[in-house]
């Protein structure tokens, strides 16, 4: 028997000026996208922005439904829209941000497990690490270089045989 330990490296940016301008712009577009959220039930408005290798940026926002599970997270809206509009174009980075009308979100939003699983697939298809940038409405930015830092013990297609 032996105990193992996982290391999930990420970078914390306390100031936007520390970021590469293209990452700062992606975050800005994500904040902008959050304004389009349809979140009457949770009041948790999420934005996401995907930067592709062809230079295009595709945004998304969460969309809720009275039948709760029928809604979709901002990240998956953005990723699926990018894949629909630009099939086969690798993903470089994804930013996710949020604001709420009931409290100030000053810590980074952590993508849900289902979105992380989709990021895994996207990263594999892209054949390059996916940079994931997370922020609240304000506060620090966490940057993950590669989905494995966000999602260890990934379920991979290789298990399917
Ligand atoms: N949500 C996202 O859009 N992304 C996340 O990473 C976490 C949660 C949405 C789903 C739902 O509309 C609301 O936030 C509250 O869970």
Coordinates of N, CA, C and O and ligand atoms in Angstrom, one line a residue:
X1 N 0.8 -1.2 0.0 CA 0.0 0.0 0.0 C 0.9 1.2 0.0 O 1.9 1.3 0.7
X2 N 0.5 2.2 -0.8 CA 1.3 3.5 -0.7 C 0.3 4.6 -1.0 O -0.6 4.5 -1.8
X3 N 0.6 5.7 -0.3 CA -0.2 6.9 -0.5 C 0.4 7.7 -1.6 O 1.6 7.8 -1.7
X4 N -0.4 8.3 -2.5 CA 0.1 9.1 -3.6 C -0.4 10.5 -3.3 O -1.4 10.8 -2.6
X5 N 0.2 11.5 -4.0 CA -0.2 12.9 -3.8 C -0.2 13.5 -5.2 O 0.7 13.3 -6.0
X6 N -1.3 14.3 -5.5 CA -1.4 14.9 -6.8 C -1.0 16.4 -6.7 O -1.4 17.0 -5.7
X7 N -0.4 16.9 -7.7 CA -0.1 18.3 -7.7 C -0.8 18.9 -8.9 O -0.8 18.4 -10.0
X8 N -1.6 19.9 -8.6 CA -2.4 20.6 -9.7 C -1.9 22.0 -9.8 O -2.4 22.9 -9.1
X9 N -0.9 22.2 -10.6 CA -0.3 23.6 -10.7 C -1.2 24.6 -11.4 O -1.9 24.3 -12.3
X10 N -1.2 25.8 -10.9 CA -1.9 26.9 -11.5 C -1.3 28.2 -11.1 O -0.5 28.3 -10.2
X11 N -1.5 29.2 -11.9 CA -0.9 30.5 -11.7 C -2.0 31.5 -11.2 O -3.1 31.5 -11.7
X12 N -1.6 32.3 -10.2 CA -2.5 33.3 -9.7 C -2.0 34.7 -10.2 O -0.9 35.0 -10.0
X13 N -2.9 35.4 -10.8 CA -2.6 36.8 -11.2 C -3.5 37.7 -10.4 O -4.7 37.7 -10.4
X14 N -2.8 38.6 -9.6 CA -3.6 39.5 -8.8 C -4.0 40.8 -9.5 O -4.8 41.5 -9.1
X15 N -3.3 41.0 -10.6 CA -3.5 42.2 -11.4 C -3.6 41.8 -12.9 O -2.8 41.1 -13.4
X16 N -4.6 42.4 -13.6 CA -4.9 42.0 -15.0 C -3.7 42.4 -15.9 O -3.4 41.8 -16.9
X17 N -2.9 43.5 -15.4 CA -1.8 43.9 -16.2 C -0.7 42.8 -16.3 O 0.2 42.9 -17.1
X18 N -0.7 41.9 -15.3 CA 0.3 40.8 -15.3 C 0.0 39.8 -16.5 O 0.9 39.0 -16.8
X19 N -1.2 39.8 -17.0 CA -1.6 38.8 -18.0 C -1.1 39.3 -19.4 O -1.0 40.5 -19.7
X20 N -0.9 38.3 -20.3 CA -0.7 38.6 -21.7 C -2.0 39.3 -22.2 O -3.1 39.0 -21.8
X21 N -1.8 40.4 -23.0 CA -2.9 41.1 -23.5 C -4.0 40.3 -24.1 O -5.2 40.6 -24.0
X22 N -3.7 39.2 -24.8 CA -4.7 38.3 -25.4 C -5.5 37.6 -24.3 O -6.8 37.4 -24.5
X23 N -4.9 37.3 -23.2 CA -5.7 36.7 -22.1 C -6.6 37.7 -21.4 O -7.7 37.4 -21.0
X24 N -6.0 38.9 -21.2 CA -6.8 39.9 -20.6 C -8.0 40.3 -21.5 O -9.1 40.5 -20.9
X25 N -7.8 40.3 -22.8 CA -9.0 40.5 -23.7 C -10.0 39.4 -23.6 O -11.2 39.6 -23.7
X26 N -9.5 38.2 -23.5 CA -10.5 37.0 -23.4 C -11.3 37.1 -22.2 O -12.5 36.9 -22.2
X27 N -10.7 37.5 -21.1 CA -11.4 37.7 -19.8 C -12.5 38.9 -20.0 O -13.6 38.8 -19.5
X28 N -12.0 39.9 -20.7 CA -13.0 41.1 -20.9 C -14.2 40.6 -21.7 O -15.3 40.9 -21.3
X29 N -13.9 39.8 -22.7 CA -15.1 39.3 -23.5 C -16.0 38.4 -22.7 O -17.2 38.3 -22.9
X30 N -15.3 37.6 -21.8 CA -16.1 36.7 -21.0 C -17.0 37.5 -20.0 O -18.2 37.2 -19.8
X31 N -16.4 38.6 -19.4 CA -17.3 39.4 -18.5 C -18.4 40.0 -19.3 O -19.6 40.1 -18.8
X32 N -18.1 40.4 -20.6 CA -19.2 41.0 -21.4 C -20.3 40.0 -21.7 O -21.4 40.3 -21.7
X33 N -19.8 38.7 -22.0 CA -20.8 37.7 -22.3 C -21.7 37.3 -21.1 O -22.9 37.0 -21.3
X34 N -21.1 37.5 -19.9 CA -22.0 37.2 -18.7 C -23.2 38.1 -18.6 O -24.2 37.7 -18.1
X35 N -23.1 39.2 -19.3 CA -24.3 40.2 -19.3 C -25.4 39.6 -20.1 O -26.6 40.0 -20.0
X36 N -25.1 38.6 -20.9 CA -26.2 37.9 -21.7 C -26.8 36.7 -21.1 O -27.7 36.0 -21.6
X37 N -26.3 36.4 -19.8 CA -26.8 35.2 -19.2 C -28.3 35.2 -19.0 O -28.9 36.3 -18.8
X38 N -28.9 34.1 -19.1 CA -30.3 33.9 -18.8 C -30.3 33.0 -17.6 O -30.3 31.8 -17.7
X39 N -30.3 33.7 -16.4 CA -30.2 32.9 -15.2 C -31.2 33.4 -14.1 O -30.8 33.9 -13.0
X40 N -32.5 33.4 -14.5 CA -33.5 33.9 -13.6 C -33.6 33.1 -12.3 O -34.2 33.6 -11.3
X41 N -33.2 31.8 -12.3 CA -33.4 31.0 -11.1 C -32.2 31.1 -10.2 O -32.4 31.2 -9.0
X42 N -31.0 31.0 -10.7 CA -29.9 31.1 -9.8 C -29.4 32.5 -9.5 O -28.7 32.8 -8.6
X43 N -29.7 33.4 -10.5 CA -29.1 34.7 -10.5 C -27.6 34.7 -10.5 O -27.0 35.7 -10.2
X44 N -27.1 33.6 -11.0 CA -25.6 33.5 -11.1 C -25.3 33.6 -12.6 O -25.5 32.6 -13.3
X45 N -24.8 34.7 -13.0 CA -24.6 35.0 -14.4 C -23.1 34.7 -14.8 O -22.2 35.3 -14.3
X46 N -23.0 33.7 -15.7 CA -21.7 33.2 -16.1 C -21.4 33.6 -17.5 O -22.3 33.5 -18.4
X47 N -20.2 34.0 -17.8 CA -19.8 34.2 -19.2 C -18.6 33.3 -19.5 O -17.8 33.0 -18.6
X48 N -18.4 33.0 -20.7 CA -17.2 32.2 -21.1 C -16.8 32.7 -22.5 O -17.6 33.2 -23.3
X49 N -15.5 32.7 -22.8 CA -15.0 33.1 -24.1 C -13.9 32.1 -24.4 O -13.0 31.8 -23.6
X50 N -13.9 31.6 -25.7 CA -13.0 30.6 -26.2 C -12.1 31.3 -27.2 O -12.7 32.0 -28.1
X51 N -10.8 31.2 -27.1 CA -9.9 31.7 -28.2 C -9.4 30.5 -29.0 O -8.9 29.5 -28.5
X52 N -9.6 30.6 -30.3 CA -9.2 29.5 -31.2 C -7.9 29.8 -31.9 O -7.5 31.0 -32.0
X53 N -7.3 28.8 -32.5 CA -6.0 28.9 -33.1 C -6.1 29.8 -34.4 O -5.1 30.3 -34.8
X54 N -7.3 30.0 -34.9 CA -7.4 30.9 -36.1 C -7.6 32.4 -35.7 O -8.0 33.2 -36.5
X55 N -7.5 32.6 -34.4 CA -7.7 34.0 -33.9 C -9.1 34.4 -33.5 O -9.3 35.4 -32.9
X56 N -10.0 33.5 -33.9 CA -11.4 33.9 -33.6 C -11.7 33.6 -32.1 O -11.1 32.7 -31.4
X57 N -12.6 34.4 -31.5 CA -13.1 34.3 -30.2 C -14.6 34.0 -30.2 O -15.3 34.7 -30.9
X58 N -15.0 33.0 -29.5 CA -16.5 32.6 -29.5 C -16.9 32.7 -28.0 O -16.2 32.1 -27.1
X59 N -18.0 33.4 -27.8 CA -18.4 33.5 -26.4 C -19.7 32.7 -26.1 O -20.4 32.3 -27.0
X60 N -20.0 32.6 -24.8 CA -21.2 31.9 -24.4 C -21.6 32.4 -23.0 O -20.8 33.1 -22.3
X61 N -22.8 32.0 -22.6 CA -23.3 32.4 -21.3 C -24.2 31.3 -20.8 O -24.7 30.5 -21.6
X62 N -24.4 31.2 -19.5 CA -25.3 30.2 -19.0 C -26.8 30.5 -19.4 O -27.2 31.7 -19.5
X63 N -27.5 29.4 -19.7 CA -28.9 29.6 -20.1 C -29.7 28.6 -19.3 O -29.5 27.3 -19.4
X64 N -30.5 29.1 -18.4 CA -31.3 28.2 -17.5 C -32.7 27.9 -18.1 O -33.1 28.5 -19.1
X65 N -33.3 27.0 -17.4 CA -34.7 26.6 -17.8 C -35.5 26.2 -16.6 O -35.0 25.8 -15.6
X66 N -36.8 26.4 -16.7 CA -37.7 26.1 -15.6 C -37.6 24.6 -15.2 O -37.7 24.2 -14.0
X67 N -37.3 23.8 -16.2 CA -36.9 22.4 -15.9 C -35.4 22.4 -15.7 O -34.7 22.3 -16.7
X68 N -34.9 22.5 -14.5 CA -33.5 22.9 -14.3 C -32.5 22.2 -15.1 O -31.6 22.8 -15.6
X69 N -32.5 20.8 -15.2 CA -31.4 20.2 -15.9 C -31.3 20.5 -17.4 O -30.3 20.2 -18.0
X70 N -32.4 21.1 -17.9 CA -32.4 21.5 -19.3 C -31.5 22.6 -19.7 O -31.2 22.9 -20.8
X71 N -31.0 23.4 -18.7 CA -30.2 24.5 -18.9 C -28.8 24.1 -19.3 O -28.4 22.9 -19.3
X72 N -27.9 25.0 -19.6 CA -26.5 24.7 -19.9 C -25.6 25.8 -19.4 O -25.9 26.9 -19.4
X73 N -24.4 25.3 -18.9 CA -23.4 26.2 -18.4 C -22.8 27.1 -19.6 O -22.7 26.6 -20.7
X74 N -22.2 28.2 -19.2 CA -21.6 29.1 -20.1 C -20.5 28.5 -20.9 O -20.3 28.7 -22.1
X75 N -19.7 27.7 -20.2 CA -18.5 27.1 -20.8 C -18.9 26.2 -21.9 O -18.3 26.2 -23.0
X76 N -19.9 25.3 -21.7 CA -20.3 24.4 -22.7 C -21.0 25.1 -23.9 O -20.9 24.7 -25.0
X77 N -21.8 26.2 -23.5 CA -22.4 26.9 -24.6 C -21.3 27.5 -25.5 O -21.4 27.4 -26.8
X78 N -20.2 28.0 -24.9 CA -19.2 28.6 -25.7 C -18.4 27.6 -26.5 O -18.1 27.7 -27.7
X79 N -18.1 26.5 -25.8 CA -17.3 25.4 -26.5 C -18.0 24.8 -27.6 O -17.5 24.5 -28.7
X80 N -19.3 24.5 -27.4 CA -20.1 23.8 -28.4 C -20.4 24.8 -29.6 O -20.3 24.4 -30.8
X81 N -20.6 26.1 -29.3 CA -20.8 27.1 -30.4 C -19.5 27.2 -31.2 O -19.6 27.2 -32.4
X82 N -18.3 27.2 -30.5 CA -17.1 27.3 -31.3 C -16.9 26.0 -32.2 O -16.4 26.2 -33.3
X83 N -17.2 24.9 -31.6 CA -17.1 23.6 -32.4 C -18.0 23.6 -33.6 O -17.8 23.0 -34.6
X84 N -19.2 24.2 -33.4 CA -20.2 24.2 -34.4 C -19.8 25.2 -35.5 O -20.0 24.9 -36.7
X85 N -19.3 26.4 -35.1 CA -19.0 27.4 -36.1 C -17.6 27.2 -36.8 O -17.4 27.5 -37.9
X86 N -16.7 26.7 -36.0 CA -15.3 26.4 -36.5 C -14.9 25.0 -36.3 O -14.0 24.8 -35.4
X87 N -15.5 24.0 -36.9 CA -15.1 22.7 -36.7 C -13.6 22.4 -37.0 O -13.1 23.0 -38.0
X88 N -13.0 21.6 -36.3 CA -11.6 21.2 -36.5 C -10.5 22.3 -36.3 O -9.4 22.2 -36.6
X89 N -11.0 23.5 -35.7 CA -10.0 24.5 -35.4 C -9.6 24.3 -33.9 O -10.5 24.3 -33.0
X90 N -8.3 24.2 -33.7 CA -7.9 23.9 -32.3 C -8.2 25.1 -31.3 O -8.3 26.2 -31.7
X91 N -8.5 24.7 -30.1 CA -8.7 25.7 -29.0 C -7.4 26.0 -28.4 O -6.6 25.2 -28.1
X92 N -7.3 27.3 -28.1 CA -6.1 27.7 -27.3 C -6.4 28.0 -25.9 O -5.6 27.6 -25.0
X93 N -7.5 28.7 -25.6 CA -7.7 29.2 -24.3 C -9.2 29.4 -24.1 O -10.0 29.6 -25.0
X94 N -9.6 29.2 -22.8 CA -11.0 29.5 -22.4 C -11.1 30.3 -21.2 O -10.4 29.9 -20.2
X95 N -11.8 31.4 -21.2 CA -12.0 32.2 -20.0 C -13.4 32.0 -19.4 O -14.3 31.9 -20.2
X96 N -13.5 32.0 -18.1 CA -14.8 31.9 -17.5 C -14.9 32.9 -16.3 O -13.9 33.0 -15.5
X97 N -16.0 33.6 -16.3 CA -16.2 34.7 -15.2 C -17.6 34.6 -14.8 O -18.5 34.1 -15.5
X98 N -17.9 35.3 -13.7 CA -19.3 35.3 -13.3 C -19.6 36.5 -12.4 O -18.7 37.1 -11.8
X99 N -20.9 36.9 -12.4 CA -21.3 37.9 -11.4 C -22.7 37.5 -10.9 O -23.4 36.7 -11.6
X100 N -23.1 37.9 -9.8 CA -24.4 37.6 -9.2 C -25.1 38.9 -8.8 O -24.4 39.8 -8.4
X101 N -26.4 38.8 -8.8 CA -27.1 40.0 -8.3 C -27.3 39.9 -6.8 O -27.8 40.9 -6.2
X102 N -27.0 38.8 -6.2 CA -27.3 38.6 -4.8 C -26.0 38.8 -3.9 O -26.1 39.0 -2.7
X103 N -24.8 38.6 -4.5 CA -23.6 38.8 -3.8 C -22.4 39.1 -4.7 O -22.5 38.8 -5.9
X104 N -21.4 39.7 -4.2 CA -20.2 40.0 -5.0 C -19.4 38.7 -5.1 O -19.0 38.1 -4.1
X105 N -19.0 38.4 -6.3 CA -18.2 37.2 -6.5 C -16.8 37.7 -6.7 O -16.4 38.2 -7.8
X106 N -16.0 37.6 -5.7 CA -14.6 38.1 -5.8 C -13.6 37.0 -5.8 O -12.4 37.2 -5.5
X107 N -14.0 35.8 -6.0 CA -13.0 34.7 -6.2 C -13.3 33.9 -7.5 O -14.5 34.0 -8.0
X108 N -12.3 33.3 -8.1 CA -12.5 32.7 -9.4 C -13.6 31.6 -9.4 O -13.8 30.9 -8.5
X109 N -14.4 31.6 -10.5 CA -15.4 30.6 -10.7 C -14.7 29.2 -11.1 O -13.9 29.2 -12.0
X110 N -15.1 28.2 -10.4 CA -14.5 26.9 -10.8 C -15.5 26.1 -11.7 O -16.7 25.9 -11.3
X111 N -15.1 25.8 -12.9 CA -16.0 25.2 -13.9 C -16.5 23.8 -13.3 O -15.8 23.1 -12.6
X112 N -17.7 23.5 -13.6 CA -18.3 22.3 -13.1 C -17.7 21.0 -13.7 O -17.0 21.2 -14.7
X113 N -17.9 19.9 -13.1 CA -17.3 18.7 -13.6 C -17.7 18.3 -15.1 O -16.8 17.9 -15.8
X114 N -18.9 18.6 -15.4 CA -19.4 18.2 -16.8 C -18.6 19.1 -17.8 O -18.2 18.7 -18.9
X115 N -18.4 20.4 -17.5 CA -17.7 21.3 -18.4 C -16.2 20.9 -18.4 O -15.6 20.9 -19.5
X116 N -15.7 20.5 -17.3 CA -14.3 20.0 -17.4 C -14.1 18.8 -18.3 O -13.2 18.7 -19.0
X117 N -15.1 17.9 -18.2 CA -15.0 16.7 -19.1 C -15.1 17.1 -20.5 O -14.4 16.5 -21.4
X118 N -15.9 18.1 -20.9 CA -15.9 18.6 -22.3 C -14.6 19.2 -22.6 O -14.1 19.1 -23.7
X119 N -14.0 20.0 -21.7 CA -12.7 20.6 -21.9 C -11.6 19.5 -22.2 O -10.8 19.7 -23.1
X120 N -11.8 18.4 -21.6 CA -10.8 17.3 -21.8 C -10.9 16.9 -23.3 O -9.9 16.7 -24.0
X121 N -12.1 16.7 -23.8 CA -12.3 16.3 -25.2 C -11.8 17.3 -26.2 O -11.1 17.0 -27.1
X122 N -12.1 18.6 -25.8 CA -11.6 19.7 -26.7 C -10.1 19.8 -26.7 O -9.5 20.0 -27.8
X123 N -9.5 19.6 -25.6 CA -8.0 19.6 -25.5 C -7.4 18.5 -26.3 O -6.5 18.7 -27.1
X124 N -8.0 17.3 -26.2 CA -7.5 16.2 -27.0 C -7.6 16.4 -28.5 O -6.7 16.2 -29.2
X125 N -8.8 16.9 -28.9 CA -9.0 17.3 -30.3 C -8.0 18.3 -30.8 O -7.5 18.3 -31.9
X126 N -7.7 19.3 -29.9 CA -6.8 20.4 -30.2 C -5.4 20.0 -30.3 O -4.5 20.8 -30.9
X127 N -5.0 18.9 -29.7 CA -3.6 18.4 -29.6 C -2.7 19.5 -29.1 O -1.5 19.6 -29.5
X128 N -3.2 20.3 -28.1 CA -2.3 21.2 -27.4 C -3.0 21.5 -26.1 O -4.2 21.4 -26.0
X129 N -2.2 21.9 -25.1 CA -2.9 22.2 -23.8 C -3.9 23.3 -23.9 O -3.6 24.3 -24.6
X130 N -5.0 23.2 -23.2 CA -6.0 24.2 -23.1 C -5.7 25.1 -21.9 O -5.6 24.6 -20.8
X131 N -5.5 26.4 -22.2 CA -5.3 27.3 -21.0 C -6.7 27.8 -20.5 O -7.5 28.4 -21.3
X132 N -6.9 27.6 -19.3 CA -8.2 27.9 -18.7 C -8.0 29.1 -17.7 O -7.2 28.9 -16.8
X133 N -8.7 30.2 -17.9 CA -8.6 31.4 -17.1 C -9.9 31.5 -16.3 O -11.0 31.5 -16.9
X134 N -9.8 31.6 -15.0 CA -11.0 31.7 -14.2 C -11.0 33.0 -13.3 O -9.9 33.3 -12.7
X135 N -12.1 33.7 -13.3 CA -12.2 34.9 -12.4 C -13.6 35.1 -12.0 O -14.5 34.5 -12.6
X136 N -13.8 35.8 -10.9 CA -15.2 36.1 -10.5 C -15.5 37.4 -11.2 O -15.1 37.6 -12.3
X137 N -16.3 38.2 -10.5 CA -16.6 39.5 -11.1 C -15.4 40.4 -10.9 O -15.1 41.3 -11.8
X138 N -14.8 40.3 -9.8 CA -13.5 41.0 -9.5 C -12.5 39.9 -8.9 O -12.9 38.8 -8.8
X139 N -11.4 40.4 -8.4 CA -10.5 39.5 -7.7 C -9.5 38.9 -8.6 O -9.4 39.2 -9.8
X140 N -8.8 37.9 -8.1 CA -7.6 37.3 -8.8 C -8.1 36.4 -10.0 O -9.3 36.0 -10.0
X141 N -7.2 36.2 -10.9 CA -7.4 35.3 -12.0 C -6.6 34.1 -11.7 O -5.4 34.2 -11.4
X142 N -7.2 32.9 -11.8 CA -6.4 31.6 -11.8 C -6.3 31.1 -13.2 O -7.2 31.1 -14.0
X143 N -5.0 30.7 -13.6 CA -4.8 30.2 -14.9 C -4.3 28.8 -14.8 O -3.3 28.5 -14.0
X144 N -4.9 27.9 -15.5 CA -4.5 26.5 -15.6 C -4.0 26.2 -17.0 O -4.7 26.4 -17.9
X145 N -2.8 25.7 -17.0 CA -2.2 25.4 -18.3 C -2.4 23.9 -18.6 O -1.5 23.1 -18.2
X146 N -3.5 23.5 -19.2 CA -3.8 22.1 -19.4 C -4.9 21.7 -18.5 O -4.9 22.0 -17.3
X147 N -5.8 20.9 -19.0 CA -7.0 20.5 -18.2 C -6.6 19.6 -17.1 O -7.4 19.5 -16.1
X148 N -5.5 18.9 -17.2 CA -5.2 17.9 -16.2 C -5.0 18.6 -14.8 O -5.3 18.0 -13.8
X149 N -4.6 19.9 -14.8 CA -4.5 20.6 -13.5 C -5.9 20.8 -12.9 O -6.0 21.0 -11.7
X150 N -6.9 20.9 -13.7 CA -8.2 21.2 -13.2 C -9.0 19.9 -13.0 O -9.9 19.8 -12.2
X151 N -8.6 18.8 -13.7 CA -9.3 17.6 -13.7 C -8.4 16.4 -13.7 O -8.2 15.8 -14.8
X152 N -7.8 16.0 -12.5 CA -7.0 14.8 -12.5 C -7.8 13.6 -12.6 O -9.1 13.6 -12.5
X153 N -7.2 12.5 -13.0 CA -7.9 11.2 -13.1 C -9.1 11.3 -14.2 O -10.2 11.0 -13.9
X154 N -8.7 11.8 -15.3 CA -9.6 12.1 -16.4 C -10.2 10.8 -16.9 O -9.5 9.8 -17.1
X155 N -11.5 10.8 -17.3 CA -12.0 9.7 -18.1 C -11.7 10.0 -19.5 O -12.1 11.0 -20.1
X156 N -10.9 9.1 -20.1 CA -10.4 9.3 -21.5 C -11.1 8.3 -22.4 O -11.5 7.2 -22.0
X157 N -11.1 8.7 -23.7 CA -11.7 7.8 -24.7 C -11.0 6.4 -24.8 O -11.5 5.5 -25.3
X158 N -9.7 6.4 -24.4 CA -8.9 5.2 -24.5 C -9.5 4.1 -23.7 O -9.4 2.9 -24.0
X159 N -10.3 4.4 -22.6 CA -10.9 3.4 -21.8 C -12.0 2.6 -22.6 O -12.4 1.6 -22.2
X160 N -12.5 3.3 -23.6 CA -13.6 2.7 -24.4 C -13.2 1.6 -25.3 O -14.0 0.9 -25.8
X161 N -11.8 1.5 -25.5 CA -11.3 0.4 -26.3 C -11.3 0.8 -27.8 O -11.8 1.8 -28.2
Ligands
LIG1 N1 -22.7 27.6 -14.2 C1 -22.0 27.9 -15.3 O1 -22.5 28.4 -16.3 N2 -20.7 27.5 -15.2 C2 -20.0 27.0 -14.2 O2 -18.9 26.8 -14.2 C3 -20.8 26.8 -12.9 C4 -22.2 27.0 -13.0 C5 -24.2 28.0 -14.2 C6 -25.2 26.9 -14.2 C7 -26.4 27.6 -13.6 O3 -27.0 28.3 -14.6 C8 -25.8 28.6 -12.6 O4 -24.4 28.7 -13.0 C9 -25.8 28.1 -11.2 O5 -25.3 26.8 -11.1

